[in-house]
mmCIF file of C-alpha atoms in Angstrom:
data_model
loop_
_atom_site.group_PDB
_atom_site.id
_atom_site.type_symbol
_atom_site.label_atom_id
_atom_site.label_comp_id
_atom_site.label_asym_id
_atom_site.label_seq_id
_atom_site.Cartn_x
_atom_site.Cartn_y
_atom_site.Cartn_z
ATOM 1 C CA MET A 8 109.180 51.534 85.514
ATOM 2 C CA GLU A 9 108.988 55.027 86.595
ATOM 3 C CA LYS A 10 110.165 55.988 90.179
ATOM 4 C CA THR A 11 107.578 57.465 91.745
ATOM 5 C CA LEU A 12 108.549 60.070 94.323
ATOM 6 C CA PRO A 13 107.778 60.192 97.760
ATOM 7 C CA LYS A 14 107.023 63.475 99.573
ATOM 8 C CA ILE A 15 108.743 64.890 102.557
ATOM 9 C CA GLU A 16 106.631 66.592 104.821
ATOM 10 C CA ILE A 17 109.455 69.067 107.229
ATOM 11 C CA ILE A 18 107.572 70.554 109.879
ATOM 12 C CA GLU A 19 108.653 73.590 110.660
ATOM 13 C CA LYS A 20 107.396 75.025 114.030
ATOM 14 C CA TYR A 21 108.897 70.979 115.198
ATOM 15 C CA CYS A 22 112.335 71.110 113.965
ATOM 16 C CA LYS A 23 114.776 72.623 115.868
ATOM 17 C CA GLY A 24 117.917 72.469 113.711
ATOM 18 C CA CYS A 25 119.885 69.710 115.044
ATOM 19 C CA HIS A 26 120.771 68.534 111.185
ATOM 20 C CA ILE A 27 120.674 64.749 112.395
ATOM 21 C CA CYS A 28 118.472 64.107 108.925
ATOM 22 C CA VAL A 29 120.768 66.078 106.307
ATOM 23 C CA GLU A 30 124.026 64.516 107.807
ATOM 24 C CA PHE A 31 122.639 60.827 107.841
ATOM 25 C CA CYS A 32 120.341 61.064 104.943
ATOM 26 C CA PRO A 33 122.910 58.422 102.662
ATOM 27 C CA LYS A 34 121.646 60.340 99.257
ATOM 28 C CA ASP A 35 121.958 63.717 100.262
ATOM 29 C CA VAL A 36 118.222 65.173 99.941
ATOM 30 C CA LEU A 37 118.633 67.428 102.290
ATOM 31 C CA GLU A 38 119.945 70.463 103.313
ATOM 32 C CA MET A 39 119.545 72.913 106.316
ATOM 33 C CA LYS A 40 118.147 76.355 105.129
ATOM 34 C CA GLY A 41 118.192 79.090 107.412
ATOM 35 C CA PHE A 42 117.383 77.355 111.181
ATOM 36 C CA TYR A 43 115.103 74.276 109.491
ATOM 37 C CA ALA A 44 116.021 71.196 107.404
ATOM 38 C CA SER A 45 114.228 71.629 104.210
ATOM 39 C CA VAL A 46 114.411 69.421 100.718
ATOM 40 C CA LYS A 47 116.777 70.012 98.290
ATOM 41 C CA ASN A 48 117.071 67.116 95.810
ATOM 42 C CA LEU A 49 113.549 64.671 95.967
ATOM 43 C CA GLU A 50 114.663 63.066 92.692
ATOM 44 C CA ALA A 51 117.356 61.343 94.426
ATOM 45 C CA CYS A 52 115.109 60.266 97.472
ATOM 46 C CA ILE A 53 115.429 56.150 97.868
ATOM 47 C CA LYS A 54 113.076 56.127 100.783
ATOM 48 C CA CYS A 55 115.171 54.457 103.238
ATOM 49 C CA MET A 56 113.264 56.016 105.874
ATOM 50 C CA GLN A 57 116.437 57.276 107.588
ATOM 51 C CA CYS A 58 115.336 60.929 107.872
ATOM 52 C CA GLU A 59 111.848 59.620 109.709
ATOM 53 C CA LEU A 60 113.443 57.455 111.500
ATOM 54 C CA ARG A 61 116.370 59.086 113.434
ATOM 55 C CA CYS A 62 114.526 62.703 113.418
ATOM 56 C CA PRO A 63 114.250 63.424 117.498
ATOM 57 C CA ASP A 64 111.413 66.031 117.611
ATOM 58 C CA PHE A 65 108.977 64.066 114.819
ATOM 59 C CA ALA A 66 109.564 66.866 112.369
ATOM 60 C CA ILE A 67 109.968 64.389 109.222
ATOM 61 C CA LYS A 68 107.301 62.835 107.453
ATOM 62 C CA VAL A 69 108.501 60.644 104.624
ATOM 63 C CA ILE A 70 104.988 60.063 102.911
ATOM 64 C CA THR A 71 104.728 57.055 100.197
ATOM 65 C CA GLU A 72 102.138 55.547 98.194
ATOM 66 C CA MET B 26 104.205 54.878 104.715
ATOM 67 C CA ALA B 27 105.153 57.121 107.721
ATOM 68 C CA PHE B 28 104.689 56.077 110.754
ATOM 69 C CA GLU B 29 101.636 57.740 112.669
ATOM 70 C CA TYR B 30 103.367 58.624 115.829
ATOM 71 C CA GLU B 31 100.619 61.225 116.731
ATOM 72 C CA LYS B 32 98.275 58.252 117.624
ATOM 73 C CA TYR B 33 100.076 57.754 120.375
ATOM 74 C CA LEU B 34 100.865 61.274 121.690
ATOM 75 C CA ARG B 35 98.706 63.717 123.614
ATOM 76 C CA PRO B 36 97.601 66.541 120.829
ATOM 77 C CA GLY B 37 99.230 69.999 121.567
ATOM 78 C CA LYS B 38 102.339 69.151 123.420
ATOM 79 C CA LEU B 39 105.011 69.249 120.600
ATOM 80 C CA PRO B 40 107.549 70.548 119.973
ATOM 81 C CA HIS B 41 108.978 68.379 123.172
ATOM 82 C CA ILE B 42 111.470 70.280 125.667
ATOM 83 C CA TRP B 43 114.769 68.333 124.934
ATOM 84 C CA CYS B 44 117.584 69.993 123.380
ATOM 85 C CA PRO B 45 118.050 70.004 119.398
ATOM 86 C CA GLY B 46 119.672 66.795 118.471
ATOM 87 C CA CYS B 47 119.381 65.327 121.903
ATOM 88 C CA GLY B 48 118.583 61.164 121.678
ATOM 89 C CA HIS B 49 115.763 60.777 124.146
ATOM 90 C CA GLY B 50 113.219 61.806 120.947
ATOM 91 C CA ILE B 51 114.543 59.100 119.086
ATOM 92 C CA VAL B 52 114.082 56.861 122.165
ATOM 93 C CA MET B 53 110.716 57.923 122.859
ATOM 94 C CA LYS B 54 110.114 56.994 119.268
ATOM 95 C CA GLY B 55 111.306 53.617 119.410
ATOM 96 C CA LEU B 56 108.992 53.045 122.422
ATOM 97 C CA ILE B 57 106.114 54.060 120.470
ATOM 98 C CA ARG B 58 106.846 51.951 117.696
ATOM 99 C CA ALA B 59 107.458 49.283 120.358
ATOM 100 C CA MET B 60 104.100 49.919 121.543
ATOM 101 C CA ASP B 61 102.647 49.739 118.141
ATOM 102 C CA THR B 62 103.991 46.024 117.094
ATOM 103 C CA LEU B 63 102.945 45.018 120.447
ATOM 104 C CA LYS B 64 99.228 46.317 119.958
ATOM 105 C CA LEU B 65 99.682 48.185 124.067
ATOM 106 C CA LYS B 66 96.048 49.650 124.561
ATOM 107 C CA LYS B 67 96.547 52.704 126.338
ATOM 108 C CA GLU B 68 94.250 52.144 129.376
ATOM 109 C CA GLU B 69 96.479 48.461 129.871
ATOM 110 C CA THR B 70 100.083 50.344 129.419
ATOM 111 C CA ALA B 71 101.760 52.375 132.772
ATOM 112 C CA LEU B 72 104.613 54.630 131.937
ATOM 113 C CA VAL B 73 105.888 55.567 135.651
ATOM 114 C CA SER B 74 108.903 58.001 135.774
ATOM 115 C CA GLY B 75 110.461 59.986 138.004
ATOM 116 C CA ILE B 76 112.419 63.520 137.735
ATOM 117 C CA GLY B 77 115.094 64.637 134.765
ATOM 118 C CA CYS B 78 115.519 65.336 130.939
ATOM 119 C CA ALA B 79 114.111 61.953 130.006
ATOM 120 C CA SER B 80 111.817 61.374 132.499
ATOM 121 C CA ARG B 81 109.750 64.317 130.893
ATOM 122 C CA LEU B 82 108.574 61.699 128.247
ATOM 123 C CA PRO B 83 105.787 60.261 129.984
ATOM 124 C CA GLY B 84 104.252 63.763 129.878
ATOM 125 C CA TYR B 85 103.910 63.352 126.026
ATOM 126 C CA ILE B 86 102.918 59.642 125.675
ATOM 127 C CA ASP B 87 98.590 59.391 125.706
ATOM 128 C CA CYS B 88 98.579 56.197 127.947
ATOM 129 C CA CYS B 89 98.127 55.827 131.903
ATOM 130 C CA THR B 90 101.479 57.989 133.237
ATOM 131 C CA LEU B 91 102.781 58.839 136.364
ATOM 132 C CA HIS B 92 105.496 61.560 136.826
ATOM 133 C CA THR B 93 107.107 60.828 140.242
ATOM 134 C CA ALA B 94 109.714 62.150 143.071
ATOM 135 C CA HIS B 95 113.294 61.701 141.416
ATOM 136 C CA GLY B 96 114.843 58.545 141.378
ATOM 137 C CA ARG B 97 111.155 57.082 142.881
ATOM 138 C CA ALA B 98 110.071 55.830 139.539
ATOM 139 C CA ALA B 99 110.710 52.063 140.624
ATOM 140 C CA ALA B 100 109.213 52.416 143.523
ATOM 141 C CA PHE B 101 106.185 54.006 142.225
ATOM 142 C CA ALA B 102 105.781 51.519 139.628
ATOM 143 C CA THR B 103 105.854 48.364 141.927
ATOM 144 C CA GLY B 104 102.831 49.725 143.419
ATOM 145 C CA VAL B 105 101.152 49.559 140.217
ATOM 146 C CA LYS B 106 102.109 46.378 139.233
ATOM 147 C CA LEU B 107 101.236 45.100 142.989
ATOM 148 C CA ALA B 108 97.652 46.448 142.355
ATOM 149 C CA LYS B 109 96.697 45.825 139.136
ATOM 150 C CA PRO B 110 98.926 43.023 137.541
ATOM 151 C CA GLU B 111 97.758 42.582 134.363
ATOM 152 C CA MET B 112 98.606 46.232 133.915
ATOM 153 C CA ASN B 113 101.902 46.120 131.381
ATOM 154 C CA VAL B 114 104.306 48.875 133.048
ATOM 155 C CA ILE B 115 106.970 50.642 131.588
ATOM 156 C CA LEU B 116 109.848 52.994 133.215
ATOM 157 C CA VAL B 117 111.743 55.487 131.487
ATOM 158 C CA GLY B 118 114.351 57.474 133.318
ATOM 159 C CA GLY B 119 117.798 58.739 133.446
ATOM 160 C CA ASP B 120 120.918 57.367 134.185
ATOM 161 C CA GLY B 121 121.117 60.227 137.427
ATOM 162 C CA ASP B 122 117.827 59.364 137.942
ATOM 163 C CA GLY B 123 117.698 55.116 137.636
ATOM 164 C CA THR B 124 121.482 54.861 139.421
ATOM 165 C CA ALA B 125 122.121 57.559 141.836
ATOM 166 C CA ILE B 126 119.372 59.071 143.120
ATOM 167 C CA GLY B 127 117.143 55.620 142.724
ATOM 168 C CA GLY B 128 119.642 53.530 142.691
ATOM 169 C CA ASN B 129 118.842 51.868 145.756
ATOM 170 C CA HIS B 130 114.871 51.543 144.347
ATOM 171 C CA PHE B 131 116.411 50.083 141.184
ATOM 172 C CA ILE B 132 118.549 47.475 142.542
ATOM 173 C CA HIS B 133 115.632 46.113 144.608
ATOM 174 C CA ALA B 134 113.408 46.284 141.512
ATOM 175 C CA CYS B 135 115.508 44.200 140.138
ATOM 176 C CA ARG B 136 116.372 41.419 142.790
ATOM 177 C CA ARG B 137 112.295 41.320 143.122
ATOM 178 C CA ASN B 138 112.044 40.391 139.580
ATOM 179 C CA ILE B 139 108.853 41.777 139.349
ATOM 180 C CA ASN B 140 107.156 42.135 135.098
ATOM 181 C CA MET B 141 108.184 45.478 134.200
ATOM 182 C CA THR B 142 109.932 47.147 132.098
ATOM 183 C CA TYR B 143 113.053 50.004 132.792
ATOM 184 C CA ILE B 144 113.829 51.910 130.277
ATOM 185 C CA ILE B 145 117.446 53.725 131.037
ATOM 186 C CA MET B 146 118.415 56.538 128.648
ATOM 187 C CA ASN B 147 122.046 56.940 129.838
ATOM 188 C CA ASN B 148 123.905 60.180 128.601
ATOM 189 C CA TYR B 149 126.292 60.383 130.886
ATOM 190 C CA ILE B 150 125.074 63.310 132.634
ATOM 191 C CA TYR B 151 122.697 65.422 134.667
ATOM 192 C CA GLY B 152 121.111 67.182 131.978
ATOM 193 C CA MET B 153 118.283 69.033 133.258
ATOM 194 C CA THR B 154 120.103 70.443 136.599
ATOM 195 C CA GLY B 155 123.151 72.108 134.647
ATOM 196 C CA GLY B 156 125.604 68.883 133.869
ATOM 197 C CA GLN B 157 126.375 68.050 137.352
ATOM 198 C CA PHE B 158 128.265 64.419 136.807
ATOM 199 C CA SER B 159 126.513 61.207 137.461
ATOM 200 C CA PRO B 160 127.404 57.613 137.546
ATOM 201 C CA CYS B 161 127.854 57.079 134.472
ATOM 202 C CA THR B 162 130.225 59.979 133.888
ATOM 203 C CA PRO B 163 133.590 57.947 132.359
ATOM 204 C CA THR B 164 136.463 58.707 134.555
ATOM 205 C CA GLY B 165 138.487 62.473 133.150
ATOM 206 C CA HIS B 166 135.264 63.482 131.701
ATOM 207 C CA LYS B 167 134.220 67.315 132.252
ATOM 208 C CA ALA B 168 130.867 68.283 133.659
ATOM 209 C CA SER B 169 130.139 71.309 135.706
ATOM 210 C CA THR B 170 131.096 69.762 138.910
ATOM 211 C CA THR B 171 134.434 67.940 137.911
ATOM 212 C CA PRO B 172 135.728 71.120 135.620
ATOM 213 C CA TYR B 173 139.029 69.208 135.993
ATOM 214 C CA GLY B 174 137.645 65.680 134.894
ATOM 215 C CA ASN B 175 135.818 62.842 137.068
ATOM 216 C CA PRO B 176 137.883 60.875 138.875
ATOM 217 C CA ASP B 177 135.343 58.382 139.969
ATOM 218 C CA PRO B 178 134.725 55.126 137.825
ATOM 219 C CA GLY B 179 131.365 55.023 135.625
ATOM 220 C CA PHE B 180 128.788 52.140 136.326
ATOM 221 C CA ASP B 181 128.130 49.953 133.748
ATOM 222 C CA ILE B 182 124.202 49.990 134.370
ATOM 223 C CA ALA B 183 123.840 46.653 132.692
ATOM 224 C CA LYS B 184 126.069 44.711 134.669
ATOM 225 C CA LEU B 185 124.607 46.248 137.919
ATOM 226 C CA ALA B 186 121.211 45.148 136.493
ATOM 227 C CA ILE B 187 122.332 41.565 136.241
ATOM 228 C CA GLY B 188 124.192 41.767 139.332
ATOM 229 C CA ALA B 189 121.160 43.342 140.801
ATOM 230 C CA GLY B 190 119.124 40.031 139.561
ATOM 231 C CA ALA B 191 117.227 41.744 136.622
ATOM 232 C CA THR B 192 116.178 38.775 134.307
ATOM 233 C CA PHE B 193 115.833 40.743 130.889
ATOM 234 C CA VAL B 194 119.012 43.196 130.344
ATOM 235 C CA ALA B 195 119.899 44.765 127.115
ATOM 236 C CA ARG B 196 121.487 47.571 125.336
ATOM 237 C CA GLY B 197 121.386 49.883 122.600
ATOM 238 C CA THR B 198 122.060 52.881 121.499
ATOM 239 C CA ALA B 199 120.110 56.409 119.732
ATOM 240 C CA PHE B 200 122.384 55.798 116.750
ATOM 241 C CA HIS B 201 121.099 52.291 116.598
ATOM 242 C CA ALA B 202 117.284 53.810 116.090
ATOM 243 C CA ASN B 203 115.922 50.697 113.966
ATOM 244 C CA GLN B 204 117.156 48.669 117.276
ATOM 245 C CA ILE B 205 115.510 50.405 120.093
ATOM 246 C CA ASP B 206 111.523 49.232 118.803
ATOM 247 C CA LYS B 207 112.903 45.559 118.958
ATOM 248 C CA LEU B 208 114.749 45.295 122.272
ATOM 249 C CA ILE B 209 112.146 47.134 123.758
ATOM 250 C CA VAL B 210 109.041 44.570 122.266
ATOM 251 C CA GLU B 211 111.801 42.068 124.057
ATOM 252 C CA ALA B 212 111.828 43.223 127.085
ATOM 253 C CA ILE B 213 108.071 44.162 127.474
ATOM 254 C CA GLN B 214 107.289 40.844 126.502
ATOM 255 C CA HIS B 215 109.882 38.979 128.887
ATOM 256 C CA LYS B 216 107.862 37.800 131.944
ATOM 257 C CA GLY B 217 110.340 39.895 134.509
ATOM 258 C CA PHE B 218 112.262 42.600 135.277
ATOM 259 C CA SER B 219 113.643 43.979 132.326
ATOM 260 C CA VAL B 220 116.231 46.606 131.622
ATOM 261 C CA VAL B 221 117.018 48.649 128.294
ATOM 262 C CA GLU B 222 120.043 50.666 128.740
ATOM 263 C CA ILE B 223 120.316 53.240 125.603
ATOM 264 C CA LEU B 224 123.565 54.789 125.190
ATOM 265 C CA ASP B 225 121.918 58.653 124.244
ATOM 266 C CA ASP B 226 124.058 61.819 123.654
ATOM 267 C CA CYS B 227 123.115 65.160 125.611
ATOM 268 C CA PRO B 228 124.829 67.751 123.247
ATOM 269 C CA THR B 229 124.030 70.539 125.931
ATOM 270 C CA THR B 230 125.499 69.416 129.068
ATOM 271 C CA TYR B 231 128.140 66.995 128.664
ATOM 272 C CA GLY B 232 128.878 67.150 124.603
ATOM 273 C CA ARG B 233 130.123 70.954 124.366
ATOM 274 C CA ARG B 234 132.435 70.135 127.435
ATOM 275 C CA ASN B 235 134.055 67.464 126.745
ATOM 276 C CA LYS B 236 135.358 68.508 123.077
ATOM 277 C CA TYR B 237 132.103 66.894 120.884
ATOM 278 C CA LYS B 238 132.050 69.522 118.035
ATOM 279 C CA SER B 239 128.742 68.652 117.112
ATOM 280 C CA VAL B 240 125.846 66.129 117.671
ATOM 281 C CA ILE B 241 126.901 64.122 114.589
ATOM 282 C CA GLU B 242 129.940 64.103 116.060
ATOM 283 C CA MET B 243 128.310 62.480 119.020
ATOM 284 C CA MET B 244 125.752 60.330 117.326
ATOM 285 C CA ASN B 245 129.287 59.133 115.256
ATOM 286 C CA ARG B 246 130.831 58.339 118.768
ATOM 287 C CA LEU B 247 127.835 56.208 119.587
ATOM 288 C CA LYS B 248 128.422 54.193 116.714
ATOM 289 C CA GLU B 249 131.690 53.394 116.982
ATOM 290 C CA VAL B 250 131.714 52.239 120.186
ATOM 291 C CA ALA B 251 128.994 49.804 119.936
ATOM 292 C CA VAL B 252 129.883 46.167 119.279
ATOM 293 C CA PRO B 253 126.761 43.941 118.849
ATOM 294 C CA VAL B 254 126.516 40.720 120.991
ATOM 295 C CA LYS B 255 127.245 38.498 118.477
ATOM 296 C CA ALA B 256 130.520 40.232 116.668
ATOM 297 C CA ALA B 257 131.798 40.644 119.983
ATOM 298 C CA GLU B 258 132.285 36.948 120.382
ATOM 299 C CA LYS B 259 134.627 37.050 117.778
ATOM 300 C CA MET B 260 136.631 39.638 118.884
ATOM 301 C CA THR B 261 139.735 39.537 120.969
ATOM 302 C CA ALA B 262 139.639 41.509 124.224
ATOM 303 C CA GLU B 263 142.448 43.725 123.100
ATOM 304 C CA GLN B 264 139.738 44.562 120.347
ATOM 305 C CA LEU B 265 137.016 44.821 122.589
ATOM 306 C CA GLN B 266 139.243 48.022 124.398
ATOM 307 C CA GLY B 267 136.933 50.994 125.083
ATOM 308 C CA LYS B 268 133.730 49.179 122.905
ATOM 309 C CA VAL B 269 131.027 48.554 124.491
ATOM 310 C CA LEU B 270 128.183 45.726 123.763
ATOM 311 C CA THR B 271 124.622 46.280 122.205
ATOM 312 C CA GLY B 272 122.083 44.079 121.738
ATOM 313 C CA VAL B 273 120.420 41.007 124.374
ATOM 314 C CA LEU B 274 123.272 40.663 127.348
ATOM 315 C CA TYR B 275 121.145 38.338 129.255
ATOM 316 C CA LYS B 276 118.202 36.655 129.409
ATOM 317 C CA ASP B 277 116.931 33.970 132.298
ATOM 318 C CA GLU B 278 113.285 32.611 132.108
ATOM 319 C CA THR B 279 113.366 30.324 135.038
ATOM 320 C CA LYS B 280 113.568 33.181 138.373
ATOM 321 C CA PRO B 281 109.964 33.282 139.496
ATOM 322 C CA GLU B 282 108.131 36.565 138.746
ATOM 323 C CA TYR B 283 107.252 38.427 142.007
ATOM 324 C CA THR B 284 103.658 39.570 141.026
ATOM 325 C CA ALA B 285 102.737 35.843 140.957
ATOM 326 C CA GLU B 286 104.957 34.902 143.877
ATOM 327 C CA TYR B 287 102.872 37.430 146.014
ATOM 328 C CA ALA B 288 99.726 35.977 144.448
ATOM 329 C CA LYS B 289 100.854 32.685 146.419
ATOM 330 C CA VAL B 290 101.051 35.067 149.754
ATOM 331 C CA ILE B 291 97.681 35.768 149.319
ATOM 332 C CA GLU B 292 96.407 32.482 148.708
ATOM 333 C CA ARG B 293 98.098 31.471 152.276
ATOM 334 C CA ALA B 294 97.401 34.341 154.163
ATOM 335 C CA THR B 295 93.724 33.925 152.953
ATOM 336 C CA ALA B 296 93.489 30.149 153.671
ATOM 337 C CA ALA B 297 95.335 30.352 157.171
ATOM 338 C CA LYS B 298 92.409 32.908 158.087
#
């Protein structure tokens, strides 16, 4: 079965660059690009939603089907 | 599917004022998820807070909100609950607001066992006013007013609440984000005064003075010190040294609830006329 990839939306206006999403992602999907978090490797995402759950700034949304 | 936090937030209020990595945002998300689980109506929910970083929380959530004097959240909330007992009254605040300036109101709200939920975000410090030590700052730790280490022993908020007569006491941490909403749901459902203490991180005024290199290190410390109540039963006193119990610590459903008791007083007084 083909793996469906989620859409990870990062709202830069809200992101304060705290690194929480990057550090607690178990699959190393995210990275810091300058001040903001950004998606590095979407293929590895397992939709665990840890980044969305932990982001204190409401800046990440993991949109799955 | 992504959780729709927006439907509980006041439009145009984000980004919030909390510092990068502050756990208050994580607690606010937990509270919103709990409100969603319980399907609380906005017009039947009152969020009451005092002053402080954590007390800014009601400003962001779209329901009945009350931002009151420093430490007086419990006093104002008692008024709201007595005037409208059908309201779901939720108090939010920090450790300084709740246990120092509002310590008196806090213990008496616990004693009365009035049906409200108090969410205390314990970040061990007064964040907003510049990092003064609070009653929860651990012994030896540094704050702007204790640059050589705090000589005072810290409060254990959960034990204080149990001792004062609260009938539901739970503790979570900002690291265990999944558990926060579950504890808050259980606390709101409880008939009586419920206290949920959430251990939090303050990287700006507490972390940097106490040699925490990053927000991640502070979060990992919360992970290390937290021990679930059930796991603690199998551990020795030595193993529990320096650990903090998390989960539902105390629950008593036998104690009479204050608004119900007060309604009886009104009934008796009306009959005596």
